[in-house]
Coordinates of C-alpha atoms in Angstrom, one line a residue:
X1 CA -3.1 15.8 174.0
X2 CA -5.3 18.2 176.0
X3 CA -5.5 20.9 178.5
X4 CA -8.7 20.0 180.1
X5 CA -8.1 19.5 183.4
X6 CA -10.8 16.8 183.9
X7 CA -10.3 13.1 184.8
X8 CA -11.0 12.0 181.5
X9 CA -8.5 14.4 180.0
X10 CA -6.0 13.5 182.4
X11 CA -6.2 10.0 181.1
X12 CA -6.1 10.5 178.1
X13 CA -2.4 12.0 178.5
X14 CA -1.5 8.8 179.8
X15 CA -3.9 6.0 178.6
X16 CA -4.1 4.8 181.7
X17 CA -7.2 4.5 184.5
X18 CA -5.8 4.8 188.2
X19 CA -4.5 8.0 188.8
X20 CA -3.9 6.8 192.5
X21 CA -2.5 8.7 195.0
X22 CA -0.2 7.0 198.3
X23 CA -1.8 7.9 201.9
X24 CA -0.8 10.9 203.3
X25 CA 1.5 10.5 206.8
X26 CA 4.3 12.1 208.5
X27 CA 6.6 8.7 208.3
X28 CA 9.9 9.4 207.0
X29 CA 12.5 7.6 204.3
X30 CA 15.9 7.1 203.8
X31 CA 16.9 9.5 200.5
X32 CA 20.1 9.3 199.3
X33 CA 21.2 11.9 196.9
X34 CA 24.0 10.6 194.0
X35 CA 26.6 13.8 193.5
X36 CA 26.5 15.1 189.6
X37 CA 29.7 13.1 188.4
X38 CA 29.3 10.5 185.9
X39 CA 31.8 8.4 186.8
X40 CA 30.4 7.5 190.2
X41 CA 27.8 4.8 191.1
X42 CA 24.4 5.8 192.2
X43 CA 24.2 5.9 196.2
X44 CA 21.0 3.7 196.7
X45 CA 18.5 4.2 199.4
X46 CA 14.5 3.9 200.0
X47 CA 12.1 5.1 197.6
X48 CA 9.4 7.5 198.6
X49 CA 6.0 5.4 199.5
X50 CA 4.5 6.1 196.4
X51 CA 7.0 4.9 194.0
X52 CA 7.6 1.8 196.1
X53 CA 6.4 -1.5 194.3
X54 CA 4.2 -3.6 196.5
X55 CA 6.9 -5.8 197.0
X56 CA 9.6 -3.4 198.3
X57 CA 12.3 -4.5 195.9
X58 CA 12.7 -1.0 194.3
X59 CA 15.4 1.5 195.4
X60 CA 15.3 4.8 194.4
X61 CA 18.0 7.6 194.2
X62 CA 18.1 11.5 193.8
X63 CA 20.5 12.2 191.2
X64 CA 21.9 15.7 191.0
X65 CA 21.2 17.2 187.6
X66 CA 22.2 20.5 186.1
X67 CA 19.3 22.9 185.8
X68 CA 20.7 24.1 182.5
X69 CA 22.9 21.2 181.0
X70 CA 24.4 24.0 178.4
X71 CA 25.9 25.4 182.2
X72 CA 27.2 22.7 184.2
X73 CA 28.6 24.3 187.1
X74 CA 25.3 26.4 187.3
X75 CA 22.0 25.5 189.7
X76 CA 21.1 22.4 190.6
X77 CA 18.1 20.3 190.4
X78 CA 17.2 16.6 191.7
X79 CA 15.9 14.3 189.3
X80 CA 14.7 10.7 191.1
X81 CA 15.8 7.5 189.4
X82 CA 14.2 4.0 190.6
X83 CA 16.0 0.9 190.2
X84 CA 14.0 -2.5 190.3
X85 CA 16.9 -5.1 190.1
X86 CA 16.9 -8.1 188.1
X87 CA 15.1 -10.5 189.9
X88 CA 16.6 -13.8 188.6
X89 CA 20.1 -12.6 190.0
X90 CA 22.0 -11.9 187.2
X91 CA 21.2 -8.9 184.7
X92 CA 20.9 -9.5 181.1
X93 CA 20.5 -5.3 180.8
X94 CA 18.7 -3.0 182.0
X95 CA 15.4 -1.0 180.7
X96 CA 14.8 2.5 181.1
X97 CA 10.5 3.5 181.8
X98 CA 9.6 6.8 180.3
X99 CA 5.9 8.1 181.7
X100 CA 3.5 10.3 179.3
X101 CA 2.3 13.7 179.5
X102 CA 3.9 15.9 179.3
X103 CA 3.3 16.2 183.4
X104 CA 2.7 12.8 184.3
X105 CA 4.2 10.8 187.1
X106 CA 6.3 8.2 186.8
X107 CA 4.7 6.9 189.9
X108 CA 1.2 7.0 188.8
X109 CA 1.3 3.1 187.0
X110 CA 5.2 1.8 186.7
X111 CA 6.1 0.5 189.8
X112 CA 2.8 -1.6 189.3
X113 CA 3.1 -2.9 185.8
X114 CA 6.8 -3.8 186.7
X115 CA 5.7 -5.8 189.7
X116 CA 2.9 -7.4 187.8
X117 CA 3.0 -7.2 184.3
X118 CA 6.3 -8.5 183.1
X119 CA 7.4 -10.9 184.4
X120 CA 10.1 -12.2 182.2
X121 CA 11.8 -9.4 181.9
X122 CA 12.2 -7.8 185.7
X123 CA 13.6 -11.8 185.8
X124 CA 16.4 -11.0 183.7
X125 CA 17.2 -7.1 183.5
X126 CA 17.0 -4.1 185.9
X127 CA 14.3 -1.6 185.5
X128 CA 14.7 1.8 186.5
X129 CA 11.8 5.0 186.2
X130 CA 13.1 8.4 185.7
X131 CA 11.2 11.1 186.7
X132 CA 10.9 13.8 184.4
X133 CA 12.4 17.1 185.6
X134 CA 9.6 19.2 187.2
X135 CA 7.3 16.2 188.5
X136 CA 6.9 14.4 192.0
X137 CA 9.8 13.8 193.5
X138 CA 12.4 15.3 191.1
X139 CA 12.6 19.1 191.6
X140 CA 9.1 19.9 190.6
X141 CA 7.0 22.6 189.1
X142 CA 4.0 23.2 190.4
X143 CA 1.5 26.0 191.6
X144 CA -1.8 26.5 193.5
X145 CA -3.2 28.7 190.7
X146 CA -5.7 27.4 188.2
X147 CA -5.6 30.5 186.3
X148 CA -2.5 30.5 183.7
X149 CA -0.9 34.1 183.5
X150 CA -0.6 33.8 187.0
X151 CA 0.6 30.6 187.5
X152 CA 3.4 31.4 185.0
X153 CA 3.8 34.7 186.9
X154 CA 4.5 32.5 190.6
X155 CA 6.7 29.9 188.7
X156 CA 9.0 32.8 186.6
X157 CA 9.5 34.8 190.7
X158 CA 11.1 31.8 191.7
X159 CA 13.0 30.2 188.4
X160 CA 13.5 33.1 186.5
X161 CA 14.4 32.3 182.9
X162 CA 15.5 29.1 184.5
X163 CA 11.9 28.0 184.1
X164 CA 12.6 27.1 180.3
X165 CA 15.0 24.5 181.6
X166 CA 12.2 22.2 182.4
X167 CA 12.2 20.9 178.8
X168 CA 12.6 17.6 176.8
X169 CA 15.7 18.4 175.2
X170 CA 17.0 18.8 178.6
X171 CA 15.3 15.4 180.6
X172 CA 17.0 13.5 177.9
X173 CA 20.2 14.6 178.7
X174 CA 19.1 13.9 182.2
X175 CA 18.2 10.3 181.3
X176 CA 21.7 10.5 179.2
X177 CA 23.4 11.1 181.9
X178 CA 21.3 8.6 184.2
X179 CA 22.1 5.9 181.5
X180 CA 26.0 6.6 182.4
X181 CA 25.5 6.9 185.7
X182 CA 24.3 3.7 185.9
X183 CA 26.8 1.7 183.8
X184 CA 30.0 3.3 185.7
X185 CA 31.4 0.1 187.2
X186 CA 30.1 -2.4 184.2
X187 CA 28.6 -2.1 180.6
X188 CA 25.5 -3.5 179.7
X189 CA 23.4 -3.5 177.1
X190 CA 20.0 -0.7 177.4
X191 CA 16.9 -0.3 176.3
X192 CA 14.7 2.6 176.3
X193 CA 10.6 2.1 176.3
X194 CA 8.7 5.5 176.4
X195 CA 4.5 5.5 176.5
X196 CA 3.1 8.7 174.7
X197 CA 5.2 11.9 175.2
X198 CA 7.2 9.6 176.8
X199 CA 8.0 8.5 173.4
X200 CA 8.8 11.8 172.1
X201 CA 11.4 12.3 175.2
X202 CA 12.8 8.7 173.5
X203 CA 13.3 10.1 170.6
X204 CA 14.6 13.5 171.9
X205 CA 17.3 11.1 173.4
X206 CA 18.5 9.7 169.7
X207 CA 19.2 13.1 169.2
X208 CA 21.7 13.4 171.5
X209 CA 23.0 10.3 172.4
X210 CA 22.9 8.5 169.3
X211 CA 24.6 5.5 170.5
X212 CA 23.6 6.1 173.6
X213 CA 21.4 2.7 174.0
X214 CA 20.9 -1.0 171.9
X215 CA 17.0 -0.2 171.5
X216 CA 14.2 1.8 171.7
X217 CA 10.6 0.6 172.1
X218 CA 7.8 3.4 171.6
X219 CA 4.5 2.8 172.7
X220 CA 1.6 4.9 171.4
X221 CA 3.6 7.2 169.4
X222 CA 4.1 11.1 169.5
X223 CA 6.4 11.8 166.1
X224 CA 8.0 14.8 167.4
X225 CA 8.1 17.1 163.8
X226 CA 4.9 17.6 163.8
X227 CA 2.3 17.0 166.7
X228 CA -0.1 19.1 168.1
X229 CA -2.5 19.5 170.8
X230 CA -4.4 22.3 169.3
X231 CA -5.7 19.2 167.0
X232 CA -6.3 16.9 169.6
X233 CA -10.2 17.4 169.5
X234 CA -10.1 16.3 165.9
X235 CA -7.9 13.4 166.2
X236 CA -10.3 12.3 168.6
X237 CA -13.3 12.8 166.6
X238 CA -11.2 10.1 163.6
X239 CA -11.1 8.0 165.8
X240 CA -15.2 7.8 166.5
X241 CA -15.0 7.6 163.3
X242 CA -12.9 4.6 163.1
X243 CA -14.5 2.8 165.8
X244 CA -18.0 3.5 164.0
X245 CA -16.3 2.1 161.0
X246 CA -15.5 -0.8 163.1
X247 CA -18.8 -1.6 164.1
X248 CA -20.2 -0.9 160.5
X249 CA -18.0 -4.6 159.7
X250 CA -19.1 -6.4 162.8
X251 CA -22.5 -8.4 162.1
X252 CA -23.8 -7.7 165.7
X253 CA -22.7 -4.0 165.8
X254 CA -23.9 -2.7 162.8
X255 CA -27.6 -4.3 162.9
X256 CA -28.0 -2.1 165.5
X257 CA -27.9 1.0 162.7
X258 CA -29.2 1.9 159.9
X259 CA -25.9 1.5 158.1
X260 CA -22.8 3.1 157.2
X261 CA -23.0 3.6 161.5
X262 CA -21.0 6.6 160.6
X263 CA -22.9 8.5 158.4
X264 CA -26.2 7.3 160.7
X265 CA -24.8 9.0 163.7
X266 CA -23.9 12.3 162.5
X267 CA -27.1 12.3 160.5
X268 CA -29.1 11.7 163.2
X269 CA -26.8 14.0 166.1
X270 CA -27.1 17.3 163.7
X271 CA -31.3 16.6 162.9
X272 CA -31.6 16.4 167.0
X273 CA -29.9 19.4 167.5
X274 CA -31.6 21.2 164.7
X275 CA -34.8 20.0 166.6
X276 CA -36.4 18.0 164.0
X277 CA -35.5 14.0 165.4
X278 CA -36.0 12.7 168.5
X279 CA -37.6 15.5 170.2
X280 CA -38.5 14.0 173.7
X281 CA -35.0 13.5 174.6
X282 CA -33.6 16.2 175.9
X283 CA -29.8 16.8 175.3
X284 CA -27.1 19.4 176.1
X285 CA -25.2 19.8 172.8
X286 CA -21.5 20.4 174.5
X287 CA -22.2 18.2 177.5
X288 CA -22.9 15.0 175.0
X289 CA -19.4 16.3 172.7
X290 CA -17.2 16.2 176.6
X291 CA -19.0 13.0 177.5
X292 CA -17.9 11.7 174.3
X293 CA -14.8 12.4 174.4
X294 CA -14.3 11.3 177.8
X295 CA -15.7 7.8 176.4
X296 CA -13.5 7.8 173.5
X297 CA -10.5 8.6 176.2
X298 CA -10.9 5.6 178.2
X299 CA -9.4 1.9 177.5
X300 CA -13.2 0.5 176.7
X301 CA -14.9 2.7 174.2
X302 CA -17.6 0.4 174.0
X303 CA -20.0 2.8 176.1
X304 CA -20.3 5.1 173.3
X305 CA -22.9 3.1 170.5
X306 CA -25.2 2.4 171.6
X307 CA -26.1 5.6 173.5
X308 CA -26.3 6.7 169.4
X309 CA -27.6 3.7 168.2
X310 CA -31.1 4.6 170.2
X311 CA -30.1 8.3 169.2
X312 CA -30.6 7.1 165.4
X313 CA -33.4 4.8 166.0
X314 CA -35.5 7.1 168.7
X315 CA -38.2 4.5 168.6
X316 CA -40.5 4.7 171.7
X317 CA -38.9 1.8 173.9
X318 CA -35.5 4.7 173.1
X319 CA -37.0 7.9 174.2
X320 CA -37.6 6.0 177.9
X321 CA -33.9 4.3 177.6
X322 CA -32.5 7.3 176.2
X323 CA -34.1 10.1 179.1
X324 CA -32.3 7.2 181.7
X325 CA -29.1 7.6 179.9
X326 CA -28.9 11.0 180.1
X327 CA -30.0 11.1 183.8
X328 CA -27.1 8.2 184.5
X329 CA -24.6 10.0 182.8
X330 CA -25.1 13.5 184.2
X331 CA -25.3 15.1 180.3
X332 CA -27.8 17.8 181.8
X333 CA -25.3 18.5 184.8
X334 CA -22.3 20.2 185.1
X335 CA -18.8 18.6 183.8
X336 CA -16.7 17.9 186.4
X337 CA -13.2 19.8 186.2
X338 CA -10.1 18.8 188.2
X339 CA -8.5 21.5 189.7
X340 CA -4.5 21.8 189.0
X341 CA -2.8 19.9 191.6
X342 CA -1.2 21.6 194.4
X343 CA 1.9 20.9 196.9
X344 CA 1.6 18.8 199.8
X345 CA 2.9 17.7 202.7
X346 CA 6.0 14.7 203.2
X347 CA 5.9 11.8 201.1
X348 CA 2.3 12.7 199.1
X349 CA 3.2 14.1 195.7
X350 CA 0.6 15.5 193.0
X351 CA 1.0 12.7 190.1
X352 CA 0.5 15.4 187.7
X353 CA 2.1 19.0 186.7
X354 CA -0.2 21.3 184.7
X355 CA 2.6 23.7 184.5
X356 CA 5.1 21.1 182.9
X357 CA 2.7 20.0 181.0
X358 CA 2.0 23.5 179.8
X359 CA 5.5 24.6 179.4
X360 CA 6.5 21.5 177.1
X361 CA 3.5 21.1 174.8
X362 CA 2.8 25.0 174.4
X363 CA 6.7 25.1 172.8
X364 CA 6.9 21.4 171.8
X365 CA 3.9 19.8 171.0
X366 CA 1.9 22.6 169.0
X367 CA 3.3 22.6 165.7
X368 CA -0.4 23.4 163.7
X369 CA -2.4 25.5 165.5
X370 CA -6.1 25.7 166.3
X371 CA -8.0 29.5 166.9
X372 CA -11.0 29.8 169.1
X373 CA -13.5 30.0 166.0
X374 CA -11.3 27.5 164.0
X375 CA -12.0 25.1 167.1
X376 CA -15.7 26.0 167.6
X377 CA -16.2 25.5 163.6
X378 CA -14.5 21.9 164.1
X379 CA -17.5 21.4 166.6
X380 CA -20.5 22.3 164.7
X381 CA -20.6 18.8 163.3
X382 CA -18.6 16.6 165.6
X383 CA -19.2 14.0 167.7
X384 CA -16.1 14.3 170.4
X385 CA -15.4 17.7 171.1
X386 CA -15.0 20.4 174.2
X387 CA -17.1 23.1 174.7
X388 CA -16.1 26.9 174.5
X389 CA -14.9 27.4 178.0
X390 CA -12.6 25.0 177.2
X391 CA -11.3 26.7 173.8
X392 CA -11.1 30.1 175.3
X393 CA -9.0 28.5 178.7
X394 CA -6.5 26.6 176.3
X395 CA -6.1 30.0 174.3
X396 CA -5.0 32.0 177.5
X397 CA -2.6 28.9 177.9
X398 CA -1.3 29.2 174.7
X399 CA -1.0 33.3 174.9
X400 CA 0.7 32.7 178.6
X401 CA 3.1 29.9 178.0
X402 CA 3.6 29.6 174.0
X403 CA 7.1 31.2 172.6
X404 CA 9.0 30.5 175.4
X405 CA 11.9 28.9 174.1
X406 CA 13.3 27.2 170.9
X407 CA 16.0 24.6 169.8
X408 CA 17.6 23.3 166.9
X409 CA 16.3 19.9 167.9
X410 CA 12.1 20.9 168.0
X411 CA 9.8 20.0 165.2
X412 CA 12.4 18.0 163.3
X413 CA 12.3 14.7 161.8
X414 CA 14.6 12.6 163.9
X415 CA 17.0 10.0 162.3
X416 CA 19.4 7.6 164.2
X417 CA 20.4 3.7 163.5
X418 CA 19.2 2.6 166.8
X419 CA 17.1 -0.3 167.0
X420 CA 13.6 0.6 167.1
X421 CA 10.2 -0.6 167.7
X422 CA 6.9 1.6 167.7
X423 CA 3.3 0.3 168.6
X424 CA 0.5 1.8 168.0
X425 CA -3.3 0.8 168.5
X426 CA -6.1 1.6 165.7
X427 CA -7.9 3.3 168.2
X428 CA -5.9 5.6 170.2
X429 CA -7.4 8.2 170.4
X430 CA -4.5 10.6 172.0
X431 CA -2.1 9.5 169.6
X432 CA -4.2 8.7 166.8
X433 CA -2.9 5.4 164.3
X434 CA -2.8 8.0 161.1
X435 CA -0.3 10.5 162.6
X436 CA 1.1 8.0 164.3
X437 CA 2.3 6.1 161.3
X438 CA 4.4 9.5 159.9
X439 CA 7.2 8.1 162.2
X440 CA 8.4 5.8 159.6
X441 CA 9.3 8.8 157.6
X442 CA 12.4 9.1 159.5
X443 CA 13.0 5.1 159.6
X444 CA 16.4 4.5 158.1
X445 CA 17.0 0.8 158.5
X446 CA 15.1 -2.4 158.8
X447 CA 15.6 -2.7 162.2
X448 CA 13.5 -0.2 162.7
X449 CA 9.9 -1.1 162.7
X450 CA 6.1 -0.1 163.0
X451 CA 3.2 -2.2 164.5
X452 CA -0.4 -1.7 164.0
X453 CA -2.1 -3.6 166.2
X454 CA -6.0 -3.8 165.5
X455 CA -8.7 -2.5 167.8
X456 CA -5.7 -1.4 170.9
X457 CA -6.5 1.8 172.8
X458 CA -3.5 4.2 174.2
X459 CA -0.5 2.4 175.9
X460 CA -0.4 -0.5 173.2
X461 CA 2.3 -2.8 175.5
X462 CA -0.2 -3.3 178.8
X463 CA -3.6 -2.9 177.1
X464 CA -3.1 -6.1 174.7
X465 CA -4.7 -9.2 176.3
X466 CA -4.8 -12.3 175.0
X467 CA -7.2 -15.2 174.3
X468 CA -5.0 -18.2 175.8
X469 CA -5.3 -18.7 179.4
X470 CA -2.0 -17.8 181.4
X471 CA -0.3 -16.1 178.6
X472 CA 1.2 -13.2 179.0
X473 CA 0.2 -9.6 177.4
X474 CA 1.5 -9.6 174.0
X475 CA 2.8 -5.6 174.1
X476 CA 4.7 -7.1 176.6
X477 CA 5.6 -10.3 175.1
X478 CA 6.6 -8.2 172.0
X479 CA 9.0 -6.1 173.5
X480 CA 10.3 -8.9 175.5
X481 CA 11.2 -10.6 171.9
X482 CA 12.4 -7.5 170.7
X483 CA 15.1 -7.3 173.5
X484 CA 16.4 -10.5 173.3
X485 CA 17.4 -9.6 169.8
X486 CA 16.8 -6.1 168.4
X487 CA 18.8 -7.1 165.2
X488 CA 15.9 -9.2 164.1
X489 CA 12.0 -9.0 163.4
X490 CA 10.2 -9.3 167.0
X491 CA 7.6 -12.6 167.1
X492 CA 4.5 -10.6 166.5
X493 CA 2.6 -14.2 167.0
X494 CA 0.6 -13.2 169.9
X495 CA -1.2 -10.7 167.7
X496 CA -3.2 -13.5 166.1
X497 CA -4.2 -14.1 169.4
X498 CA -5.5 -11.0 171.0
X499 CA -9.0 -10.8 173.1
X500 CA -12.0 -10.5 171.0
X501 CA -12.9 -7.1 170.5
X502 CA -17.1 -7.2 171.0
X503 CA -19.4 -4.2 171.1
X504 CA -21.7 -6.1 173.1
X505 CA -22.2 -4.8 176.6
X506 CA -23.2 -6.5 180.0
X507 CA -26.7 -6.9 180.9
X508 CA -25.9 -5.4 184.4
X509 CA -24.1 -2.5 182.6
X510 CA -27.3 -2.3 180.2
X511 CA -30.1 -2.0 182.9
X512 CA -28.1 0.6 185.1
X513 CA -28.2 2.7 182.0
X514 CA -31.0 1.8 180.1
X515 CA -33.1 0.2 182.1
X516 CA -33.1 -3.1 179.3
X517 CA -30.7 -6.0 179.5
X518 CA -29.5 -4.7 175.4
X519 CA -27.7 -1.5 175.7
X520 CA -28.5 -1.3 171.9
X521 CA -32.5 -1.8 172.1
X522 CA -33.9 -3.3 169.1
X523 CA -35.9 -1.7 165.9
X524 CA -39.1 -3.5 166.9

């Protein structure tokens, strides 16, 4: 979790790469709104362009919502629902997609993995996206100010204390009431997957509907007792550590160091900053820490040793690869920053709100907090940190957004009997593996269960390919099992046959960079 409103940071919220936005035109589409009442179908109609799948299939509704569920005859808000229909005919159930963020669009990656990525089950249930309350298409929150007092200030004119509506507890009785919605001429059997905060709105929803579907499938786990974002920087800096451990057990990787690859690299990172190794490289201290953990954000982390590798080393045949690197990568430049995304015009939506995202983590997701100097402390000796702009922008978040609102239901261990399955990769870096894991506290059956799975980045389901030719993703394949009969262990076979994990890089990749066909170099 993150406030950084870079690229990198942006994905990291998400664990995905293509943050696309559809083309901007004046067309028009046919929106149905579906009247707040339960008890009547959804009225079906054309989706906006970009939450259409390729393929067209998808329809997409604007369900009326309360703004404050606690006041049901009170305001009203829209919240979109997307319905991709069984594509084998007949419906075995139906699956509910929860996006990450907090923020983050449902838009911005569903309708393509539906189309694309699994198969076998858009064959035999209907998938539907809700869009969180206060993104894209659902009533949304949003504002052309980057800085946060005032921001909060525009947003607060027009909501009043309504603005403290646009929480979790609230979107899952949204999706609650979505669920029902949906099953008002014929029962059928649901399941719930949620990706990151997605999963923490998933488990919000066991909390209120505790019968309320036959499964939930978590994917990159948020446990919502006792997350953070004030500690994201050092759950990001574990897992450098992890993946250095990683390479310190793989024969290739680890000749490339003076071994343990951990201990090399921090050895060798604080004696360059302290000027006394590898002099004739010049490096910006925070610009290497952002660059690292924009490498350690992405899906391929791969990037990262052997820029330290030749760091450790600093041979001769280094200094020249090393100068290059630091040229390619921009370390002596500026970082870029994306600007909080503002309104536009007909069917073009930002994919992202900042404000959301502020709102729900601030009150949320923030359970041990971080100070200015505590943070700068953390990054005298890390690897993967921000610099102090950063710090000092996420404290004026904090002191603008933090305190807002409470529940009985925030920063408590959640128990229910539903069906469960949780993923998690070893090196996820947004939700980290070793916090990840505290959700089986609050397991209280066997059907609820917890999957490492070995080398995986964020979003565990999509990111897991396989070895054998024309098989499917095993995240996917997983889940699929899981659905077909969440009484029982899901076949976890595919895991024994996941894509090598290598730290070797491409020779193209290796002479844009370094100007050598080994990224690495060698100790000659």
């Amino acid at each position: 979790m993150s406030f950084k409103r870079s690229v990198a940071t942006l994905l990291v919220l998400t664990g995905f790469a293509d943050l696309s936005f559809a083309s901007n035109s004046e067309s028009y589409f046919d929106k149905q709104v579906s009247e707040f009442n339960e008890y009547r179908t959804f009225n079906w109609g054309e989706c906006p362009a970009q939450f259409k799948t390729l393929d067209g299939r998808n329809e997409c509704s604007f369900a009326q919502t309360p703004l404050n569920w606690e006041e049901p005859t009170g305001k009203v808000i829209e919240v979109l629902v997307s319905k991709y229909s069984a594509t084998g005919g007949k419906s075995k159930g139906q699956l509910w997609m929860l996006s990450g963020g907090p923020g983050v669009s449902g838009s911005t990656y569903f309708p393509y993995v539906i189309e694309q990525d699994m198969p076998d089950i858009v064959r035999d249930y209907d998938v539907y996206i809700l869009e969180h309350r206060g993104i894209g298409w659902s009533t949304e929150l949003q504002c052309s100010y980057f800085d946060p007092k005032k921001c909060f200030d525009a947003l607060h004119e027009v909501w009043g204390e309504g603005l403290f509506e646009f929480n979790t507890i609230n979107a899952a009785r949204d999706l609650k009431y979505a669920i029902s919605k949906s099953k008002s001429l014929s029962w059928v059997p649901t399941y719930i997957y949620g990706i990151s905060y997605g999963t923490m709105l998933a488990q919000r929803f066991t909390q209120i509907a505790p019968n309320g579907a036959q499964g939930i499938i978590l994917d990159s786990v948020l446990p919502a007792h006792n997350s953070s974002t004030d500690l994201y920087e050092e759950n990001a800096d574990k897992v450098f550590t992890q993946l250095a451990n990683y390479c310190n057990s793989d024969s290739y990787c680890s000749a490339k160091f003076i071994t343990p690859v951990n201990e090399s690299i921090r050895r060798s990172v604080q004696q360059h900053f302290a000027g006394v190794h590898c002099p004739d490289v010049s490096i910006d201290r925070d610009k290497l820490q952002q660059w690292s953990m924009a490498q350690i954000s992405g899906l391929d982390k791969r990037s990262l040793l052997p820029f330290y590798s030749r760091l450790a080393r600093c041979n001769d045949n280094d200094v020249i690869a090393l100068n290059k690197a630091v040229l390619h990568y921009g370390l002596g430049k500026s970082i870029q920053i994306l600007n909080r995304a503002k309104a536009v015009k007909d069917e073009l939506k930002p994919n992202f709100s900042s404000s959301l995202f502020d709102l729900i983590s601030m009150n949320e997701i923030n359970y041990e907090k971080r100070s200015e100097r505590e943070r700068a402390e953390f990054c005298t000796n890390a690897i993967v940190c921000f610099d102090a702009s950063y710090h000092a922008f996420s404290q004026s978040i904090q002191k603008t957004w933090a305190n807002r609102y409470a529940s009985e239901y925030i920063y408590k261990e959640i128990q229910h009997y539903i069906p469960t399955v949780a993923l998690n990769g070893t090196l996820d870096h947004a939700t980290p593996i070793h916090h990840a894991k505290d959700i089986q506290g609050s397991f209280t059956n066997i059907n609820q269960r917890f999957i490492e799975v070995p080398f995986a980045p964020h979003g565990v389901v999509f990111n897991t390919g396989v070895k054998t030719a024309g098989e499917d993703i095993c995240g996917v394949d997983i889940m699929e099992s899981f659905m077909t009969n969440p009484w029982v262990s899901p076949d976890v076979s595919c895991l024994n046959d996941l894509s090598e994990f290598t730290f070797a890089v491409s020779a193209e990749y290796s002479q844009k960079v370094y100007g050598e066909d080994d990224a690495f170099g060698s100790f000659e």
